[in-house]
Amino acid sequence: MTFQDLQLREEILKAIQDLGFQQPTEIQQKAIPELISEGSSDFVGLAQTGTGKTAAFGLPMLHLMDTEDRKVQAVILSPTRELGIQIAAELKNFAKYLPGVQVCAVYGGASIEGQMREIRQGANIIVATPGRLLDILERGKIDLSQVKYLVLDEADEMLNMGFKDALDDILRHTPKEKRTWLFSATMPQEVRRIAKNYMTDPLEVVIGKQNSGNKNIEHQYVVVRQSDRYEALKRLLDYYPDIFGLIFCRTKIETQEVADKLIKDGYNAEALHGDLSQAQRDLVMKRFRQHSLQILVATDVAARGIDVNDISHVMHYMIPDDIEVYTHRSGRTGRAGKTGISIAILTPRDERRVREIENQIKQQMQRIQPPKGQDICEKQLLHLVARVAEKEASAGMDTFLPNAYEKLQDFTKEELIQKFLSFEFERFLNYYENAQDLSNSAEDSSRRREPRGADTGFTRFFLNIGALDGANKGSLLKFLCDTTGLRSNSVGRIDLMKGFSFFEVPEADCDTVLSSLKNSDFEGKRVSVEVSKPRKDEGGGGGGFRKSSGGGGSRYSGGGNSDRRDSDRRDSGRRKRF
Ligand code: ADP
Ligand code: MG
């Protein structure tokens, strides 16, 4: 089926052609004829992320618009400002040849006056986040009484984010005889309720198995011990030199820490979480979108708006408590017909969750071994060679070359290749020369008993309760959860000794643990607890090898010239060398 078959108006077909869309996606094929037909009803469309839902509602909406009418004819509600901005941009592209269509994006964190001005000046399509739209409604600066089309995009996310009441309020301001189109990746109970309460006999179109994973995503996991989590992450990143990836952590603190370490270790990474200012987040997102940032480390909440198509890998530094979150995370890759890989870094304790995830995504997860030093070196070398082969010789070098040729003339071609590659590659070889095999260490971790430093993002506590007090790991875990209110899966490693023990909890919970355990008893014994070690400074055997990797910088293949840190590094490398 082609877009021509869909009987859309000429101006729209032309715009689609400009965008290079060849064929309507499945949801578009199903939704568009239905939505443009006269007298059709409300509509529910369920399809995975990345399947082209924006065009599925956007094209028919534009087709139906009265381009002479400057009142608000259509409202699209979106869960995040990021998504709202993207939907608005996409609609503007589709409406390129429809001058009568004015799209206005309305969202928090930007000037409300400017947005109200655009509305006053005759925007007839409004893309909005619920909170900001309500604000404008309550100021009486928008009239929704003529709305003909209402779209609830990513309805499940909107409800996840607690916009239910806001939705109710907004919907009350719209006329009864409008058409409501709901799009969602999943259909939980609350979405069903919205559909029931606000829609009349909607036609429901489901593409693919509901809640099933996107088949373009390969799901993998590695099992390592807790203390090797960061090292495992680094190896995975090193194993994929071309990665354009998203790494998920569970807390803001952990997110910032992992990003800081990666930056320190020379990776082109940044953090994205709610403690950053809106301006900082916008900047990070802009750089990521432009690929001048290669690795984004994010919390689930901050990543909700991320709608970047070519993410190659999603990594789960920590697996989420809620399995649905896993689906949302991994759905950030494998979009728009591309393939992607989702890799979870698990400890032996997390391994039981694999089955739960498989049930949810209706797909198998493949256990892979953490990349070995040898494999990484091979990958990196080939990557480097490919980059050298692609590199255009710099103009302006000609005058200096005769001298260089003369100095190097006695070497064979093979010797020269070896020498030049060594500049960049030696550090990798040195770093991984004696690197241990992480896959063997996971299994025997339960046998390791000696006290050790805590893992990233965790605080390690000393507790004066041990095996001689009748404790075992299970009873200690229960005691900790009961006393502190922490969930059992947020308690990290427990090391039980004869007369005492160590346990780990996320740094964010440190104060709670100290205060709640302070006056507690374990089986009649007064508990004493103290911070054992705030956090081991993970070296991973000298993890900073990339940082000093001067000139060239193998990580920075992503056109990172606008990256200040990147170019600084190159300069310093060059200075050192010559
Ligand atoms: P969803 O809302 O289902 O997550 P989007 O509407 O954001 O997906 O679309 C994902 C990407 O696919 C966008 O970049 C969009 O421009 C692109 N796209 C949509 N429809 C088509 C099509 N028919 N052909 C090619 N690309 C498309
Ligand atoms: Mg969408």
mmCIF file of C-alpha atoms in Angstrom, residues 99-254:
data_model
loop_
_atom_site.group_PDB
_atom_site.id
_atom_site.type_symbol
_atom_site.label_atom_id
_atom_site.label_comp_id
_atom_site.label_asym_id
_atom_site.label_seq_id
_atom_site.Cartn_x
_atom_site.Cartn_y
_atom_site.Cartn_z
ATOM 1 C CA PRO A 99 -0.441 27.551 4.947
ATOM 2 C CA GLY A 100 -3.751 27.818 6.782
ATOM 3 C CA VAL A 101 -2.559 25.411 9.451
ATOM 4 C CA GLN A 102 -0.824 26.897 12.464
ATOM 5 C CA VAL A 103 0.620 24.470 14.989
ATOM 6 C CA CYS A 104 1.434 25.719 18.463
ATOM 7 C CA ALA A 105 3.267 23.698 21.120
ATOM 8 C CA VAL A 106 2.263 24.454 24.675
ATOM 9 C CA TYR A 107 4.350 23.097 27.543
ATOM 10 C CA GLY A 108 5.831 24.024 30.896
ATOM 11 C CA GLY A 109 9.272 25.457 31.420
ATOM 12 C CA ALA A 110 8.941 28.065 28.668
ATOM 13 C CA SER A 111 7.281 31.468 28.610
ATOM 14 C CA ILE A 112 3.535 31.124 28.954
ATOM 15 C CA GLU A 113 3.019 34.599 27.475
ATOM 16 C CA GLY A 114 4.630 33.629 24.198
ATOM 17 C CA GLN A 115 2.463 30.557 23.963
ATOM 18 C CA MET A 116 -0.705 32.516 24.750
ATOM 19 C CA ARG A 117 0.256 35.023 22.062
ATOM 20 C CA GLU A 118 0.581 32.264 19.462
ATOM 21 C CA ILE A 119 -2.834 30.961 20.434
ATOM 22 C CA ARG A 120 -4.348 34.435 20.203
ATOM 23 C CA GLN A 121 -2.809 34.884 16.776
ATOM 24 C CA GLY A 122 -4.785 31.966 15.431
ATOM 25 C CA ALA A 123 -3.074 28.658 16.090
ATOM 26 C CA ASN A 124 -5.591 26.038 15.087
ATOM 27 C CA ILE A 125 -3.698 22.934 16.234
ATOM 28 C CA ILE A 126 -2.479 22.848 19.809
ATOM 29 C CA VAL A 127 0.032 20.248 20.999
ATOM 30 C CA ALA A 128 0.135 20.426 24.753
ATOM 31 C CA THR A 129 1.264 18.872 27.968
ATOM 32 C CA PRO A 130 -1.753 18.641 30.274
ATOM 33 C CA GLY A 131 -0.437 20.874 33.078
ATOM 34 C CA ARG A 132 0.396 23.880 30.925
ATOM 35 C CA LEU A 133 -2.794 23.625 28.898
ATOM 36 C CA LEU A 134 -4.837 23.675 32.100
ATOM 37 C CA ASP A 135 -2.942 26.714 33.260
ATOM 38 C CA ILE A 136 -3.810 28.577 30.057
ATOM 39 C CA LEU A 137 -7.387 27.351 30.218
ATOM 40 C CA GLU A 138 -7.776 28.638 33.734
ATOM 41 C CA ARG A 139 -6.450 32.020 32.670
ATOM 42 C CA GLY A 140 -9.162 32.040 30.045
ATOM 43 C CA LYS A 141 -6.615 32.404 27.250
ATOM 44 C CA ILE A 142 -7.740 29.521 25.121
ATOM 45 C CA ASP A 143 -11.118 28.533 23.819
ATOM 46 C CA LEU A 144 -11.610 24.831 23.332
ATOM 47 C CA SER A 145 -15.316 25.013 22.578
ATOM 48 C CA GLN A 146 -14.793 24.503 18.833
ATOM 49 C CA VAL A 147 -12.435 21.541 19.118
ATOM 50 C CA LYS A 148 -13.263 18.826 16.615
ATOM 51 C CA TYR A 149 -10.364 16.455 17.182
ATOM 52 C CA LEU A 150 -8.782 15.492 20.457
ATOM 53 C CA VAL A 151 -5.787 13.172 20.521
ATOM 54 C CA LEU A 152 -4.458 11.488 23.638
ATOM 55 C CA ASP A 153 -0.966 10.473 22.630
ATOM 56 C CA GLU A 154 0.967 7.985 24.757
ATOM 57 C CA ALA A 155 -2.068 7.769 26.985
ATOM 58 C CA ASP A 156 -0.441 5.128 29.164
ATOM 59 C CA GLU A 157 2.530 7.376 29.883
ATOM 60 C CA MET A 158 0.250 10.282 30.602
ATOM 61 C CA LEU A 159 -1.542 8.289 33.254
ATOM 62 C CA ASN A 160 1.741 6.902 34.571
ATOM 63 C CA MET A 161 2.833 10.440 35.130
ATOM 64 C CA GLY A 162 -0.210 11.259 37.204
ATOM 65 C CA PHE A 163 -2.068 13.416 34.690
ATOM 66 C CA LYS A 164 -5.400 11.729 35.251
ATOM 67 C CA ASP A 165 -7.089 14.640 37.028
ATOM 68 C CA ALA A 166 -5.648 17.145 34.603
ATOM 69 C CA LEU A 167 -7.030 15.101 31.713
ATOM 70 C CA ASP A 168 -10.448 15.041 33.307
ATOM 71 C CA ASP A 169 -10.390 18.818 33.683
ATOM 72 C CA ILE A 170 -9.259 19.473 30.141
ATOM 73 C CA LEU A 171 -11.768 17.097 28.629
ATOM 74 C CA ARG A 172 -14.535 18.935 30.461
ATOM 75 C CA HIS A 173 -13.669 22.082 28.512
ATOM 76 C CA THR A 174 -14.105 20.419 25.148
ATOM 77 C CA PRO A 175 -17.415 19.957 23.312
ATOM 78 C CA LYS A 176 -19.185 16.646 23.457
ATOM 79 C CA GLU A 177 -19.497 16.190 19.733
ATOM 80 C CA LYS A 178 -15.800 15.984 18.940
ATOM 81 C CA ARG A 179 -13.787 12.977 17.867
ATOM 82 C CA THR A 180 -11.365 11.505 20.350
ATOM 83 C CA TRP A 181 -8.404 9.451 19.210
ATOM 84 C CA LEU A 182 -6.301 7.628 21.739
ATOM 85 C CA PHE A 183 -2.866 6.238 20.978
ATOM 86 C CA SER A 184 -0.839 4.149 23.330
ATOM 87 C CA ALA A 185 1.841 1.476 23.393
ATOM 88 C CA THR A 186 0.085 -0.499 26.107
ATOM 89 C CA MET A 187 -3.489 -0.766 27.335
ATOM 90 C CA PRO A 188 -3.471 -0.952 31.118
ATOM 91 C CA GLN A 189 -6.718 -0.750 33.099
ATOM 92 C CA GLU A 190 -6.564 3.022 33.584
ATOM 93 C CA VAL A 191 -6.263 3.656 29.870
ATOM 94 C CA ARG A 192 -9.213 1.362 29.302
ATOM 95 C CA ARG A 193 -11.160 3.400 31.817
ATOM 96 C CA ILE A 194 -10.328 6.658 30.031
ATOM 97 C CA ALA A 195 -11.459 5.114 26.774
ATOM 98 C CA LYS A 196 -14.666 3.980 28.401
ATOM 99 C CA ASN A 197 -15.474 7.273 30.107
ATOM 100 C CA TYR A 198 -14.572 9.691 27.368
ATOM 101 C CA MET A 199 -15.059 7.900 24.142
ATOM 102 C CA THR A 200 -18.091 6.717 22.292
ATOM 103 C CA ASP A 201 -17.899 3.232 20.988
ATOM 104 C CA PRO A 202 -14.302 3.539 19.818
ATOM 105 C CA LEU A 203 -12.902 1.396 17.081
ATOM 106 C CA GLU A 204 -9.906 -0.395 18.519
ATOM 107 C CA VAL A 205 -6.936 -1.253 16.337
ATOM 108 C CA VAL A 206 -4.162 -3.319 17.824
ATOM 109 C CA ILE A 207 -0.944 -3.755 15.905
ATOM 110 C CA GLY A 208 1.280 -6.617 16.968
ATOM 111 C CA LYS A 209 0.855 -8.486 20.163
ATOM 112 C CA GLN A 210 -0.093 -6.144 22.917
ATOM 113 C CA ASN A 211 2.606 -5.608 25.495
ATOM 114 C CA SER A 212 4.845 -7.770 23.418
ATOM 115 C CA GLY A 213 8.329 -6.576 22.816
ATOM 116 C CA ASN A 214 9.361 -4.923 19.656
ATOM 117 C CA LYS A 215 10.809 -7.668 17.489
ATOM 118 C CA ASN A 216 13.522 -5.360 16.260
ATOM 119 C CA ILE A 217 15.103 -5.447 19.692
ATOM 120 C CA GLU A 218 17.503 -8.121 20.787
ATOM 121 C CA HIS A 219 17.407 -8.630 24.529
ATOM 122 C CA GLN A 220 20.588 -9.693 26.252
ATOM 123 C CA TYR A 221 21.953 -9.776 29.764
ATOM 124 C CA VAL A 222 25.241 -10.332 31.509
ATOM 125 C CA VAL A 223 25.662 -11.638 35.019
ATOM 126 C CA VAL A 224 28.508 -10.193 37.030
ATOM 127 C CA ARG A 225 29.085 -9.617 40.673
ATOM 128 C CA GLN A 226 27.852 -6.385 42.141
ATOM 129 C CA SER A 227 31.306 -4.881 42.418
ATOM 130 C CA ASP A 228 31.970 -5.526 38.725
ATOM 131 C CA ARG A 229 28.894 -3.713 37.511
ATOM 132 C CA TYR A 230 30.730 -0.622 36.385
ATOM 133 C CA GLU A 231 33.596 -2.579 34.860
ATOM 134 C CA ALA A 232 31.072 -4.669 32.948
ATOM 135 C CA LEU A 233 29.419 -1.523 31.656
ATOM 136 C CA LYS A 234 32.743 -0.175 30.458
ATOM 137 C CA ARG A 235 33.590 -3.393 28.685
ATOM 138 C CA LEU A 236 30.266 -3.397 26.915
ATOM 139 C CA LEU A 237 30.829 0.187 25.838
ATOM 140 C CA ASP A 238 34.335 -0.663 24.660
ATOM 141 C CA TYR A 239 33.014 -3.648 22.791
ATOM 142 C CA TYR A 240 30.700 -1.395 20.799
ATOM 143 C CA PRO A 241 32.929 1.483 19.674
ATOM 144 C CA ASP A 242 30.162 2.893 17.479
ATOM 145 C CA ILE A 243 27.556 2.812 20.198
ATOM 146 C CA PHE A 244 24.933 5.546 20.341
ATOM 147 C CA GLY A 245 23.500 4.504 23.611
ATOM 148 C CA LEU A 246 21.222 5.157 26.509
ATOM 149 C CA ILE A 247 22.154 3.825 29.960
ATOM 150 C CA PHE A 248 19.442 3.595 32.564
ATOM 151 C CA CYS A 249 20.066 3.887 36.290
ATOM 152 C CA ARG A 250 17.531 3.819 39.069
ATOM 153 C CA THR A 251 18.261 6.974 41.004
ATOM 154 C CA LYS A 252 19.424 10.482 40.210
ATOM 155 C CA ILE A 253 22.491 9.992 42.373
ATOM 156 C CA GLU A 254 23.463 6.787 40.677
#
